[in-house]
Structure formats: C-alpha cells, structure tokens
Coordinates of C-alpha atoms in Angstrom, one line a residue:
M176 CA 102.9 -35.1 30.4
D177 CA 106.1 -33.6 29.2
Q178 CA 106.9 -36.8 27.3
I179 CA 104.5 -35.6 24.5
P180 CA 106.3 -33.3 22.0
T181 CA 105.1 -29.7 21.9
I182 CA 104.2 -29.9 18.2
Q183 CA 102.1 -33.0 18.8
R184 CA 100.2 -31.2 21.6
V185 CA 99.5 -28.3 19.2
N186 CA 98.3 -30.6 16.5
I187 CA 96.0 -32.4 18.9
C188 CA 94.5 -29.1 19.9
L189 CA 94.1 -27.9 16.2
F190 CA 92.5 -31.3 15.3
G191 CA 90.2 -31.0 18.2
I192 CA 89.1 -27.5 17.2
L193 CA 88.4 -28.7 13.7
L194 CA 86.3 -31.5 15.0
L195 CA 84.4 -29.1 17.2
I196 CA 83.6 -26.8 14.3
I197 CA 82.5 -29.7 12.1
S198 CA 80.2 -31.1 14.8
M199 CA 78.7 -27.6 15.4
V200 CA 77.9 -27.2 11.7
I201 CA 76.6 -30.7 11.0
F202 CA 74.2 -30.8 14.0
L203 CA 72.8 -27.2 13.6
P204 CA 69.0 -27.4 14.1
N205 CA 66.6 -26.6 11.3
S206 CA 63.6 -26.4 13.6
P207 CA 63.6 -24.8 17.1
G208 CA 64.4 -27.8 19.4
Y209 CA 62.6 -30.9 20.3
A210 CA 60.5 -32.4 23.2
Y211 CA 60.0 -29.7 25.8
G212 CA 62.3 -27.2 24.1
P213 CA 59.8 -25.7 21.6
H214 CA 57.2 -25.3 24.4
H215 CA 59.7 -23.4 26.5
I216 CA 60.5 -21.2 23.6
A217 CA 56.8 -20.5 23.0
N218 CA 56.5 -19.3 26.6
L219 CA 59.0 -16.5 25.8
F220 CA 56.4 -14.9 23.6
L221 CA 53.6 -15.1 26.2
P222 CA 52.8 -12.7 29.1
N223 CA 54.9 -13.4 32.3
F224 CA 56.6 -16.3 30.4
G225 CA 53.3 -18.1 30.2
L226 CA 52.9 -18.4 34.0
N227 CA 49.4 -19.5 34.8
F228 CA 48.4 -18.5 31.3
E229 CA 45.4 -20.3 29.8
Y230 CA 47.0 -20.9 26.4
S231 CA 50.5 -22.0 27.6
T232 CA 51.4 -25.7 27.3
L233 CA 53.8 -25.3 30.2
P234 CA 51.9 -22.8 32.4
Y235 CA 53.8 -23.6 35.7
Y236 CA 57.4 -23.7 34.5
A237 CA 58.3 -20.0 34.6
R238 CA 59.1 -20.1 38.3
S239 CA 61.4 -23.1 38.2
V240 CA 63.3 -22.1 35.0
L241 CA 63.2 -18.3 35.5
T242 CA 66.9 -17.7 34.8
Q243 CA 66.8 -19.9 31.7
Y244 CA 63.8 -17.9 30.4
A245 CA 65.5 -14.6 31.2
L246 CA 68.7 -15.5 29.4
N247 CA 66.9 -16.9 26.3
K248 CA 64.6 -13.8 26.2
A249 CA 67.6 -11.5 26.2
I250 CA 69.2 -13.5 23.3
L251 CA 65.8 -13.6 21.5
I252 CA 65.5 -9.8 21.6
L253 CA 69.1 -8.6 21.4
V254 CA 70.6 -11.1 19.0
A255 CA 68.0 -13.3 17.3
D256 CA 65.6 -10.4 16.3
G257 CA 62.6 -12.3 17.6
D258 CA 63.3 -15.4 15.4
P259 CA 62.8 -18.6 17.4
L260 CA 64.9 -20.7 15.0
I261 CA 67.8 -18.3 15.2
L262 CA 67.5 -18.4 19.0
S263 CA 67.6 -22.2 18.9
R264 CA 70.8 -22.2 16.8
I265 CA 72.5 -19.6 19.0
V266 CA 71.7 -21.6 22.1
Y267 CA 73.0 -24.7 20.5
L268 CA 76.3 -23.0 19.5
L269 CA 76.7 -21.4 22.9
S270 CA 76.0 -24.8 24.6
V271 CA 78.9 -26.4 22.8
L272 CA 81.3 -23.5 23.5
L273 CA 80.3 -23.3 27.2
R274 CA 80.8 -27.0 27.6
M275 CA 84.4 -26.6 26.5
L276 CA 84.8 -23.6 28.8
A277 CA 83.3 -25.6 31.7
Y278 CA 85.9 -28.4 31.3
L279 CA 88.7 -25.8 31.0
I280 CA 87.6 -24.7 34.5
L281 CA 87.3 -28.2 35.9
L282 CA 90.6 -29.3 34.5
T283 CA 92.3 -26.4 36.3
L284 CA 91.3 -28.2 39.5
L285 CA 93.2 -31.3 38.5
Q286 CA 96.8 -30.1 39.0
F287 CA 99.1 -32.7 40.5
K288 CA 102.3 -31.7 42.3
D289 CA 104.5 -34.0 40.2
K290 CA 102.2 -34.6 37.3
R291 CA 101.1 -31.2 36.0
L292 CA 98.9 -31.1 32.9
D293 CA 100.3 -29.0 30.1
K294 CA 98.0 -26.1 28.9
S295 CA 97.7 -27.4 25.4
M296 CA 96.6 -30.8 26.8
V297 CA 94.0 -29.0 29.0
V298 CA 92.6 -27.3 25.9
G299 CA 92.7 -30.6 23.9
L300 CA 91.0 -32.6 26.6
S301 CA 88.4 -29.9 27.1
I302 CA 87.5 -30.0 23.4
L303 CA 87.4 -33.8 23.6
F304 CA 84.9 -33.7 26.5
A305 CA 82.9 -31.0 24.8
I306 CA 82.5 -33.3 21.7
T307 CA 81.9 -36.6 23.5
I308 CA 79.4 -35.2 26.0
S309 CA 76.0 -33.7 24.9
W310 CA 74.7 -32.1 28.0
P311 CA 73.6 -28.5 27.9
G312 CA 76.5 -26.0 28.3
V313 CA 75.0 -23.4 30.5
P314 CA 74.1 -25.5 33.5
L315 CA 77.4 -27.5 33.1
M316 CA 79.3 -24.1 33.2
L317 CA 77.4 -23.1 36.4
I318 CA 78.1 -26.4 38.1
S319 CA 81.8 -26.1 37.2
M320 CA 81.9 -22.6 38.7
I321 CA 80.3 -24.0 41.9
L322 CA 82.9 -26.8 42.2
W323 CA 85.7 -24.4 41.4
S324 CA 84.6 -22.1 44.1
L325 CA 84.3 -24.9 46.6
I326 CA 87.7 -26.6 45.9
K327 CA 90.2 -24.2 44.3
T328 CA 90.4 -21.2 46.6
P329 CA 87.4 -21.2 48.9
S330 CA 88.9 -18.9 51.4
H331 CA 88.9 -16.0 48.9
L332 CA 85.8 -13.8 49.2
K333 CA 85.5 -13.1 45.4
T334 CA 85.6 -16.8 44.6
S335 CA 83.0 -17.6 47.2
I336 CA 80.7 -14.9 45.9
L337 CA 81.1 -16.2 42.3
G338 CA 80.2 -19.7 43.5
V339 CA 77.1 -18.4 45.4
L340 CA 76.0 -16.4 42.3
S341 CA 76.4 -19.5 40.1
Y342 CA 74.4 -21.6 42.5
S343 CA 71.6 -18.9 42.6
V344 CA 71.3 -18.9 38.8
L345 CA 71.5 -22.7 38.6
S346 CA 68.7 -23.2 41.2
L347 CA 66.2 -21.5 38.9
Y348 CA 67.6 -22.6 35.5
W349 CA 66.6 -26.2 35.2
H350 CA 65.1 -28.8 37.6
S351 CA 67.6 -31.6 37.2
A352 CA 70.6 -29.3 37.0
G353 CA 69.5 -27.5 40.1
M354 CA 69.1 -30.8 41.9
I355 CA 72.7 -31.8 40.9
G356 CA 74.0 -28.5 42.2
F357 CA 72.1 -29.0 45.5
S358 CA 73.4 -32.6 45.8
L359 CA 77.0 -31.4 45.3
V360 CA 76.7 -28.7 47.9
V361 CA 75.3 -31.2 50.4
S362 CA 78.0 -33.6 49.5
Y363 CA 80.6 -30.9 50.1
I364 CA 79.2 -30.2 53.6
I365 CA 79.3 -33.9 54.4
I366 CA 82.9 -34.2 53.2
S367 CA 83.9 -31.1 55.0
L368 CA 82.5 -32.3 58.3
A369 CA 84.2 -35.6 57.8
F370 CA 87.6 -33.9 57.2
S371 CA 87.3 -30.7 59.3
S372 CA 91.0 -30.4 59.6
K373 CA 91.3 -29.6 55.9
R374 CA 92.7 -26.1 55.3
N375 CA 90.7 -25.5 52.2
M376 CA 87.2 -25.5 53.8
M377 CA 84.9 -22.8 52.7
R378 CA 84.0 -20.1 55.2
S379 CA 81.0 -21.0 57.3
W380 CA 79.1 -18.0 55.9
G381 CA 79.4 -19.5 52.4
I382 CA 77.8 -22.7 53.5
Y383 CA 75.0 -20.9 55.2
T384 CA 74.4 -18.8 52.0
Y385 CA 74.1 -22.0 49.9
V386 CA 71.5 -23.4 52.3
L387 CA 69.6 -20.1 52.4
I388 CA 69.5 -20.0 48.5
T389 CA 68.2 -23.5 48.5
V390 CA 65.4 -22.7 50.9
I391 CA 64.4 -19.5 49.1
S392 CA 64.3 -21.4 45.8
W393 CA 62.1 -24.1 47.3
I394 CA 59.7 -21.4 48.5
F395 CA 59.8 -19.5 45.2
I396 CA 58.9 -22.4 43.0
R397 CA 56.6 -23.9 45.6
G398 CA 58.6 -27.1 46.0
L399 CA 58.4 -28.0 42.3
T400 CA 62.1 -28.6 41.9
Y401 CA 63.2 -30.3 45.0
G402 CA 60.0 -31.2 46.8
G403 CA 58.9 -33.2 43.8
A404 CA 62.0 -35.4 44.2
F405 CA 60.5 -36.9 47.4
R406 CA 56.8 -36.9 46.7
N407 CA 56.7 -40.6 45.8
F408 CA 59.0 -41.7 48.6
V409 CA 56.3 -43.7 50.4
I410 CA 55.4 -45.5 47.2
L411 CA 59.0 -46.1 46.5
V412 CA 59.6 -47.7 49.9
K413 CA 56.6 -49.9 49.6
N414 CA 57.5 -51.2 46.1
L415 CA 61.2 -51.3 46.4
S416 CA 62.7 -54.6 45.0
I417 CA 65.4 -55.8 42.8
Q418 CA 63.1 -55.8 39.8
Y419 CA 62.0 -52.3 40.6
I420 CA 65.7 -51.1 40.7
L421 CA 66.5 -52.9 37.5
I422 CA 63.6 -51.2 35.7
G423 CA 65.0 -47.9 36.9
L424 CA 68.5 -48.7 35.7
F425 CA 67.6 -49.9 32.2
S426 CA 64.3 -48.2 31.2
K427 CA 65.9 -44.9 30.2
G428 CA 62.5 -43.2 30.7
N429 CA 60.8 -45.3 27.9
F430 CA 58.0 -46.9 29.8
I431 CA 56.3 -48.4 26.7
P432 CA 56.0 -51.8 25.1
R433 CA 59.0 -52.8 23.1
E434 CA 57.0 -53.1 19.8
Y435 CA 56.1 -49.3 20.1
I436 CA 59.6 -48.1 20.7
F437 CA 61.4 -46.1 18.0
S438 CA 64.3 -47.9 16.5
S439 CA 67.3 -45.8 15.4
K440 CA 69.2 -46.6 12.2
F441 CA 72.5 -45.4 13.7
F442 CA 75.4 -47.5 12.3
V443 CA 76.3 -48.9 15.7
P444 CA 73.4 -51.0 17.3
G445 CA 71.8 -49.5 20.3
E446 CA 72.5 -52.7 22.3
V447 CA 76.2 -52.3 21.7
I448 CA 76.2 -48.7 22.8
S449 CA 74.2 -49.5 25.9
L450 CA 76.6 -52.3 26.8
G451 CA 79.6 -49.9 26.4
L452 CA 77.9 -47.2 28.5
Y453 CA 76.9 -49.5 31.4
S454 CA 80.3 -51.0 31.4
S455 CA 81.8 -47.5 31.6
Y456 CA 79.5 -46.7 34.5
I457 CA 80.9 -49.7 36.3
I458 CA 84.5 -48.7 35.5
L459 CA 83.9 -45.2 36.7
T460 CA 82.5 -46.4 40.0
L461 CA 85.3 -48.9 40.6
A462 CA 88.0 -46.4 39.6
S463 CA 86.5 -43.7 41.8
L464 CA 86.4 -46.1 44.8
W465 CA 90.0 -47.2 44.1
I466 CA 91.4 -43.7 43.8
L467 CA 89.6 -42.6 47.0
Y468 CA 90.8 -45.7 48.9
Q469 CA 94.4 -45.1 47.7
N470 CA 94.4 -41.4 48.6
I471 CA 91.8 -40.6 51.3
Q472 CA 94.0 -41.6 54.2
K473 CA 96.8 -39.3 52.8
I474 CA 94.6 -36.3 52.4
N475 CA 96.5 -34.3 55.0
K476 CA 99.9 -35.1 53.6
T477 CA 101.6 -32.4 51.5
S478 CA 102.7 -34.9 48.9
I479 CA 99.1 -35.5 47.8
D480 CA 97.2 -32.8 45.9
K481 CA 94.1 -32.3 48.0
S482 CA 91.9 -30.9 45.2
I483 CA 91.8 -34.1 43.2
V484 CA 90.7 -36.3 46.2
A485 CA 88.3 -33.7 47.5
L486 CA 86.7 -33.1 44.1
L487 CA 86.3 -36.8 43.4
A488 CA 84.8 -37.4 46.8
I489 CA 82.3 -34.6 46.4
I490 CA 81.3 -35.6 42.9
F491 CA 81.0 -39.3 43.8
L492 CA 78.9 -38.7 46.9
G493 CA 76.9 -36.1 45.1
N494 CA 76.1 -38.5 42.3
I495 CA 74.7 -41.0 44.9
L496 CA 72.5 -38.3 46.4
F497 CA 71.3 -37.1 43.1
M498 CA 70.5 -40.5 41.7
A499 CA 68.6 -41.4 44.9
A500 CA 66.5 -38.2 44.7
Y501 CA 65.8 -38.6 41.0
F502 CA 64.8 -42.2 41.4
S503 CA 62.5 -41.2 44.2
A504 CA 60.7 -38.8 41.9
T505 CA 60.8 -40.6 38.5
F506 CA 61.8 -44.2 39.2
I507 CA 64.7 -43.7 36.8
F508 CA 68.5 -43.7 37.7
P509 CA 70.0 -40.9 35.6
P510 CA 73.6 -41.3 34.5
V511 CA 74.2 -37.6 33.9
V512 CA 76.8 -37.1 36.7
F513 CA 78.7 -40.2 35.4
Q514 CA 78.7 -38.6 31.9
T515 CA 79.4 -35.0 32.7
L516 CA 81.7 -35.1 35.8
L517 CA 83.1 -38.5 36.7
Y518 CA 84.0 -39.4 33.1
P519 CA 86.3 -36.4 32.5
L520 CA 87.8 -36.6 36.0
I521 CA 88.7 -40.3 35.8
V522 CA 90.0 -40.0 32.2
V523 CA 92.4 -37.2 33.2
Y524 CA 93.5 -39.1 36.3
L525 CA 94.3 -42.2 34.3
L526 CA 96.1 -40.2 31.6
V527 CA 98.3 -38.5 34.1
D528 CA 99.0 -41.8 35.9
S529 CA 99.9 -43.5 32.6
Y530 CA 102.7 -41.0 31.9
S531 CA 104.1 -41.3 35.4
P532 CA 107.6 -43.0 35.4
K533 CA 106.5 -45.0 38.4
S534 CA 103.4 -46.3 36.8
I535 CA 103.2 -50.1 36.3
T536 CA 99.7 -50.0 34.7
K537 CA 100.3 -47.8 31.7
L538 CA 98.7 -50.1 29.2
T539 CA 95.8 -50.8 31.5
S540 CA 95.2 -47.0 32.1
L541 CA 95.4 -46.2 28.3
F542 CA 93.0 -49.1 27.6
L543 CA 90.5 -47.8 30.1
V544 CA 90.8 -44.3 28.8
G545 CA 90.2 -45.5 25.2
M546 CA 87.2 -47.6 26.3
L547 CA 85.6 -44.6 28.2
V548 CA 86.2 -42.2 25.4
A549 CA 84.9 -44.6 22.8
S550 CA 81.8 -45.5 24.9
F551 CA 80.8 -42.0 25.7
G552 CA 81.8 -40.7 22.3
A553 CA 79.6 -43.3 20.5
G554 CA 76.7 -42.6 22.9
T555 CA 76.9 -38.9 22.3
L556 CA 77.2 -39.4 18.5
Q557 CA 74.1 -41.6 18.6
I558 CA 72.2 -38.9 20.5
M559 CA 73.3 -36.2 18.1
Y560 CA 72.6 -38.4 15.0
T561 CA 69.1 -39.1 16.2
D562 CA 68.4 -35.5 17.2
T563 CA 69.5 -34.3 13.8
F564 CA 68.7 -37.0 11.3
E565 CA 65.9 -38.9 13.0
D566 CA 64.0 -36.0 14.5
T567 CA 62.0 -33.0 13.2
R568 CA 64.7 -30.8 14.9
G569 CA 67.1 -31.5 12.1
E570 CA 65.0 -33.1 9.3
T571 CA 62.2 -30.6 8.9
S572 CA 62.2 -26.9 8.2
F573 CA 60.4 -24.8 10.8
Y574 CA 58.5 -22.9 8.0
I575 CA 56.5 -25.9 6.9
Y576 CA 54.4 -25.6 10.0
F577 CA 53.1 -22.1 9.3
P578 CA 50.4 -23.0 6.7
S579 CA 48.7 -25.6 8.7
I580 CA 48.3 -23.6 11.9
G581 CA 47.3 -20.6 9.9
W582 CA 44.5 -22.6 8.3
I583 CA 43.4 -24.0 11.6
S584 CA 43.4 -20.6 13.3
H585 CA 41.1 -19.2 10.6
H586 CA 38.8 -22.2 10.2
T587 CA 38.2 -23.4 13.7
H588 CA 37.5 -21.9 17.1
N589 CA 38.0 -22.9 20.7
I590 CA 39.4 -26.4 20.0
L591 CA 42.2 -28.6 21.3
I592 CA 45.0 -29.8 19.0
V593 CA 46.5 -33.2 19.6
S594 CA 49.9 -33.9 17.9
D595 CA 53.3 -35.3 18.6
G596 CA 55.4 -33.4 21.1
N597 CA 57.6 -31.7 18.5
T598 CA 55.0 -30.7 16.0
G599 CA 52.7 -29.5 18.8
G600 CA 55.6 -27.4 20.2
Y601 CA 56.3 -25.7 16.8
L602 CA 52.6 -24.9 16.4
Q603 CA 52.6 -23.5 19.9
I604 CA 55.5 -21.2 19.1
I605 CA 53.6 -19.8 16.1
L606 CA 50.4 -19.4 18.1
S607 CA 52.3 -17.6 20.8
K608 CA 54.5 -15.4 18.7
Y609 CA 51.7 -14.1 16.5
H610 CA 49.0 -14.2 19.2
L611 CA 46.8 -16.4 17.1
Y612 CA 45.2 -17.8 20.3
E613 CA 43.5 -14.4 20.6
I614 CA 41.6 -15.0 17.4
S615 CA 40.8 -18.7 17.5
E616 CA 41.3 -19.7 21.2
I617 CA 43.2 -22.8 20.1
R618 CA 45.0 -24.8 22.7
I619 CA 47.7 -27.5 22.2
F620 CA 47.5 -30.6 24.3
K621 CA 50.6 -30.4 26.3
W622 CA 51.5 -34.1 26.6
G623 CA 51.3 -34.7 22.9
I624 CA 50.5 -38.3 21.8
T625 CA 50.6 -40.3 25.1
L626 CA 50.9 -44.0 25.4
G627 CA 47.1 -44.3 25.8
I628 CA 46.5 -42.3 22.6
Y629 CA 49.2 -44.2 20.7
E630 CA 47.7 -47.5 21.7
K631 CA 44.2 -46.4 20.6
L632 CA 45.6 -45.3 17.2
V633 CA 47.4 -48.6 16.7
K634 CA 44.3 -50.6 17.7
G635 CA 41.9 -48.4 15.7
K636 CA 40.0 -47.2 18.8
Y637 CA 40.9 -43.5 18.7
K638 CA 38.1 -41.0 18.8
N639 CA 38.3 -37.2 18.4
E640 CA 36.4 -35.5 21.2
K641 CA 36.3 -31.8 20.6
S642 CA 39.8 -31.9 19.2
L643 CA 41.8 -32.1 16.0
L644 CA 44.5 -34.7 15.4
V645 CA 47.4 -33.0 13.6
V646 CA 49.7 -35.6 11.9
N647 CA 53.2 -34.8 10.7
T648 CA 53.5 -37.1 7.7
L649 CA 57.2 -36.5 7.5
L650 CA 57.7 -38.6 10.6
F651 CA 56.8 -41.8 8.6
K652 CA 58.2 -40.7 5.3
K653 CA 61.7 -39.9 6.8
H654 CA 61.7 -42.4 9.7
L655 CA 61.6 -39.8 12.4
R656 CA 60.8 -40.5 16.0
L657 CA 57.4 -39.6 17.3
V658 CA 58.1 -37.7 20.5
S659 CA 55.8 -37.7 23.5
L660 CA 56.1 -35.3 26.5
Q661 CA 54.8 -38.1 28.7
A662 CA 57.9 -39.4 30.4
W663 CA 60.6 -39.7 27.7
N664 CA 58.6 -41.9 25.4
R665 CA 59.7 -42.1 21.8
F666 CA 57.3 -44.0 19.5
K667 CA 57.6 -45.5 16.1
P668 CA 56.1 -43.2 13.4
L669 CA 52.8 -44.5 12.0
P670 CA 51.7 -44.4 8.3
L671 CA 48.8 -42.0 7.5
K672 CA 46.5 -44.9 6.7
V673 CA 46.6 -46.0 10.3
Y674 CA 45.2 -42.7 11.4
I675 CA 42.6 -42.4 8.7
V676 CA 41.5 -45.9 7.7
R677 CA 42.0 -47.8 10.9
N678 CA 40.4 -45.1 13.1
N679 CA 37.9 -43.8 10.6
L680 CA 39.0 -40.2 10.8
S681 CA 38.2 -37.5 8.2
M682 CA 40.9 -35.4 6.5
I683 CA 40.1 -31.7 6.5
Y684 CA 43.5 -30.3 5.6
N685 CA 46.5 -31.6 3.8
D686 CA 49.6 -29.7 2.5
N687 CA 51.7 -32.9 1.9
N688 CA 53.6 -32.3 5.1
I689 CA 50.9 -31.7 7.8
V690 CA 47.5 -33.4 7.8
V691 CA 44.6 -32.3 10.0
L692 CA 42.1 -35.1 10.9
Y693 CA 38.7 -34.8 12.6

C-alpha cells in the first residue's frame, strides 16, 4: 500500500470524513424510528420496560433486549432529557460512529506480513464501510470485539475477558445480533478443533465461558432468542424444496402480493440494486472459498498471516450456521453477515492483493472491489433514502401525532387503536410517556395493519369491531410506505377515500394529518 502517496491517503480520509458528516446530517430522523423502533422506545417509559405490562405493544421483549433497553434508558435520562426524538437522533449518530470504530477494530486483524495496511488507509476504509453499510453500530461493535478477542491475542487474559463481556451484552441486546455472535463462537470452536495445532487458540476456560453465557441467556429469555430459531424445524424439513429455498432467498421478508408492495422512487430501480447485491453475494462466496482454498493448507507456515485465514474461516462458517438457523425460524435467508463482515474482509484482501508486486490480477481485483462497493453502497443509499424520504421517520414531525392521541384519550375509553406500524408506535410513545393509558385504558394493536386488514381495506370489507382505525393521511400525500409489524411487510399507502367510502367508515376526528375512523 506504500505506492499510494501520503498526501493522497490524507485527502481520502478527509473526503471520507466529510461524506460521513453529510450523511449523518441528511438522514437525521424527524420522528423516533420506524417499525419496531418506536414500540421499543415506548417500553422505556413503562414499568419494568413494559415486561408483561397490559398496555405495552411489546410486553415480552424486555428480557431478550435487556442491555439495549438499559443503554437507551441511560441515554434518555442522562443526555436526551426524556425526549424520545432526541434519543432517536443520538442513537442514530452513535450508530454511525460505532460502525466506523467497529471496522477500525476489524481492520487491525487484517495485517499481512508483507502487505501491511497504512493507518490512514485503515481510517479511510473504515469510513467507507461505515457509509456503505447501514447495520446498527452497537451490535456490530460488540461482534467486532468478540472476533478481535478470538483472533488477535486470545491467550491474553484481559482480551479474553473483554470478548466475554462483549458477548454477554450482545446476547441480551438484539435477537438476530445475538444469534450471529453465537454462530461465530460455534464456528470458532469448530475451526479450533479442526486446527488444534494453532498457537492462537483461546484458553479452554474462555470457550467454556462463552457456552455458559449462551445457556444462561437461553434460560433468562426462556428460549425466545435461540430456541425460536428451531421451533419450525419439523415444518421446514417436511416442506423443504427448491421452490421453498428460492422464496427464502428472494422474498426479503415481504410475504404479500406484488400489487400491494410499496414501490420506492429511488433513482436506481430496485431490480438493478437487487441484481447487484445478489451478484455481490455470489462474488463474496466464491472469493471466500478461493482464499480459504489457497491458504488453508499453509495455515501453519510462518509466511502466512494466520489471522486473515482464521477470521475468514470463522465468519464464512458462522454465516452458514446463522443463515440456516434464521431460515429455520423465519423462512428467510438473511444477508446481514455478507454485508457487515464478509464484504469488508474481501474488499480489503482484494485491495492489498492488487497492490502486491507479484499480483497478476490487479485489474480484476480492482474491478471486483469497485463492483462490491458500488453494489453495497447503492443498496445502503436506497435503504437510507427510503427510511428518510419515504417513511414517517424522516418525512413527518413527531409533534403532529400529539393532538390526535390527546383527543382520543379524552373522548374514548377502553378501546383498541389500529394503525400502521409507525403511527401506532408514535402514539404508543405518547401514551406511555404521559401515562395516558391510566386515563383512557387505550391499547395499540401491536401488529399494526396486517396483510388481512390491508386486503379487507382494499376490497371494502373492513369492519371496526370495538376499535378505532387511525389513518395517517401523510402516507398517501407524500408517498410514504405503510409499515406493518407482521413480518417485514411494506404496503402501498391508500387514499383516504378507500378507508371511508369503500369501507363505509365514519370520520370522528381530522386534523389534516391524522384521521380517526369508526
């Protein structure tokens, strides 16, 4: 990497920092989160984080995301002054910064004996990955610490303890992230057993501790995180087929008819981005297999840096284990490990290889790097564009939701509110923060507008049964996605006349933003 002039490296870093700042400002939320996010924030205002609480929309999540709740509660009290919108913005900014720090840690593992990465390039690449990957920063940081403790200097007591603590926090931070951490630890154990002669194996007590933490977390959350991954295993085996697998590969969690699916107006067509991403997954898989094939037999030779081979082997096998477990539970193959771990690892390896004097595939390596960065960058930009400009998170002010829920609380009693997942979440935050449920005993339907409800609305067959239908008219006016908490369904917004005329519902409240129908 010494072939790149020092001034050019500095300019790359400065340009990357500028892009990072711009992206952080542009995509700053105007409402506290989307999908499950607002409902999790609402639990912060409820007794025991809403655990088994009658008026919580997520009454069983406090156990499985306890460390996430504890961290967010601390930020809410100490920094955000109890404001959920400020909390959401702080968490967003922290997520971006922690993503960069996570990749700084990961890239320190990728030191080659004769191809050492320059520090300025490490910073520049970390910024690049932080911008082109949209996964939450806290769990990514914890996963990076676990990998660092396993690979870098596992014989050191302090490093091992740091890895164990990171795994403990991750296990109760987020379901999917905890499962990724578990899969990586299992993968490490398998790799270690296969290459027991390696000098950088973790002490046996460290492995026992990881296993013990996993068992305790299973018991603590009553199997919700990991046991759920295998509850549908019998059904999966009975129905497994090529068609079943293809649905899992391409559904992306949207199990709804094509005519109901929200269509983004992002300047790059979704089909093009999907083609680029799936092509990138294939490239990453083939590149990983090629690198492992080229280096695995030389793993005990001093001329080969063991960390790059071991790290790639652990991540590659861990990805297989995680995808299998996730597919067993949800019938979806998640690409998250491809995007967050394999993508940066392969890009750096190809970049280092392309600047080697012995390399005969420089153009090929640079082409693959460009394709991977472009594919994941476009995919992330589309996600951020939709989250910000085609979602209530960025296109609506949190304060427009106060009048409607205030009116409902003072004019109704003991009734269920049905709305889209985002709007319902914002109303739940207000209900929880100001304890309005004590006055009105209002409950929010936790799944929002499901596929069944949406179909009835479209066909004019929806009937209110001891509930109110709260319609966010800005969804249709601004072409914002209608979010459901059933799977990852994202519906087309419907005009107000569909709700009122087609379904013969009566309007009892209207503030030009929120309409309440009965």
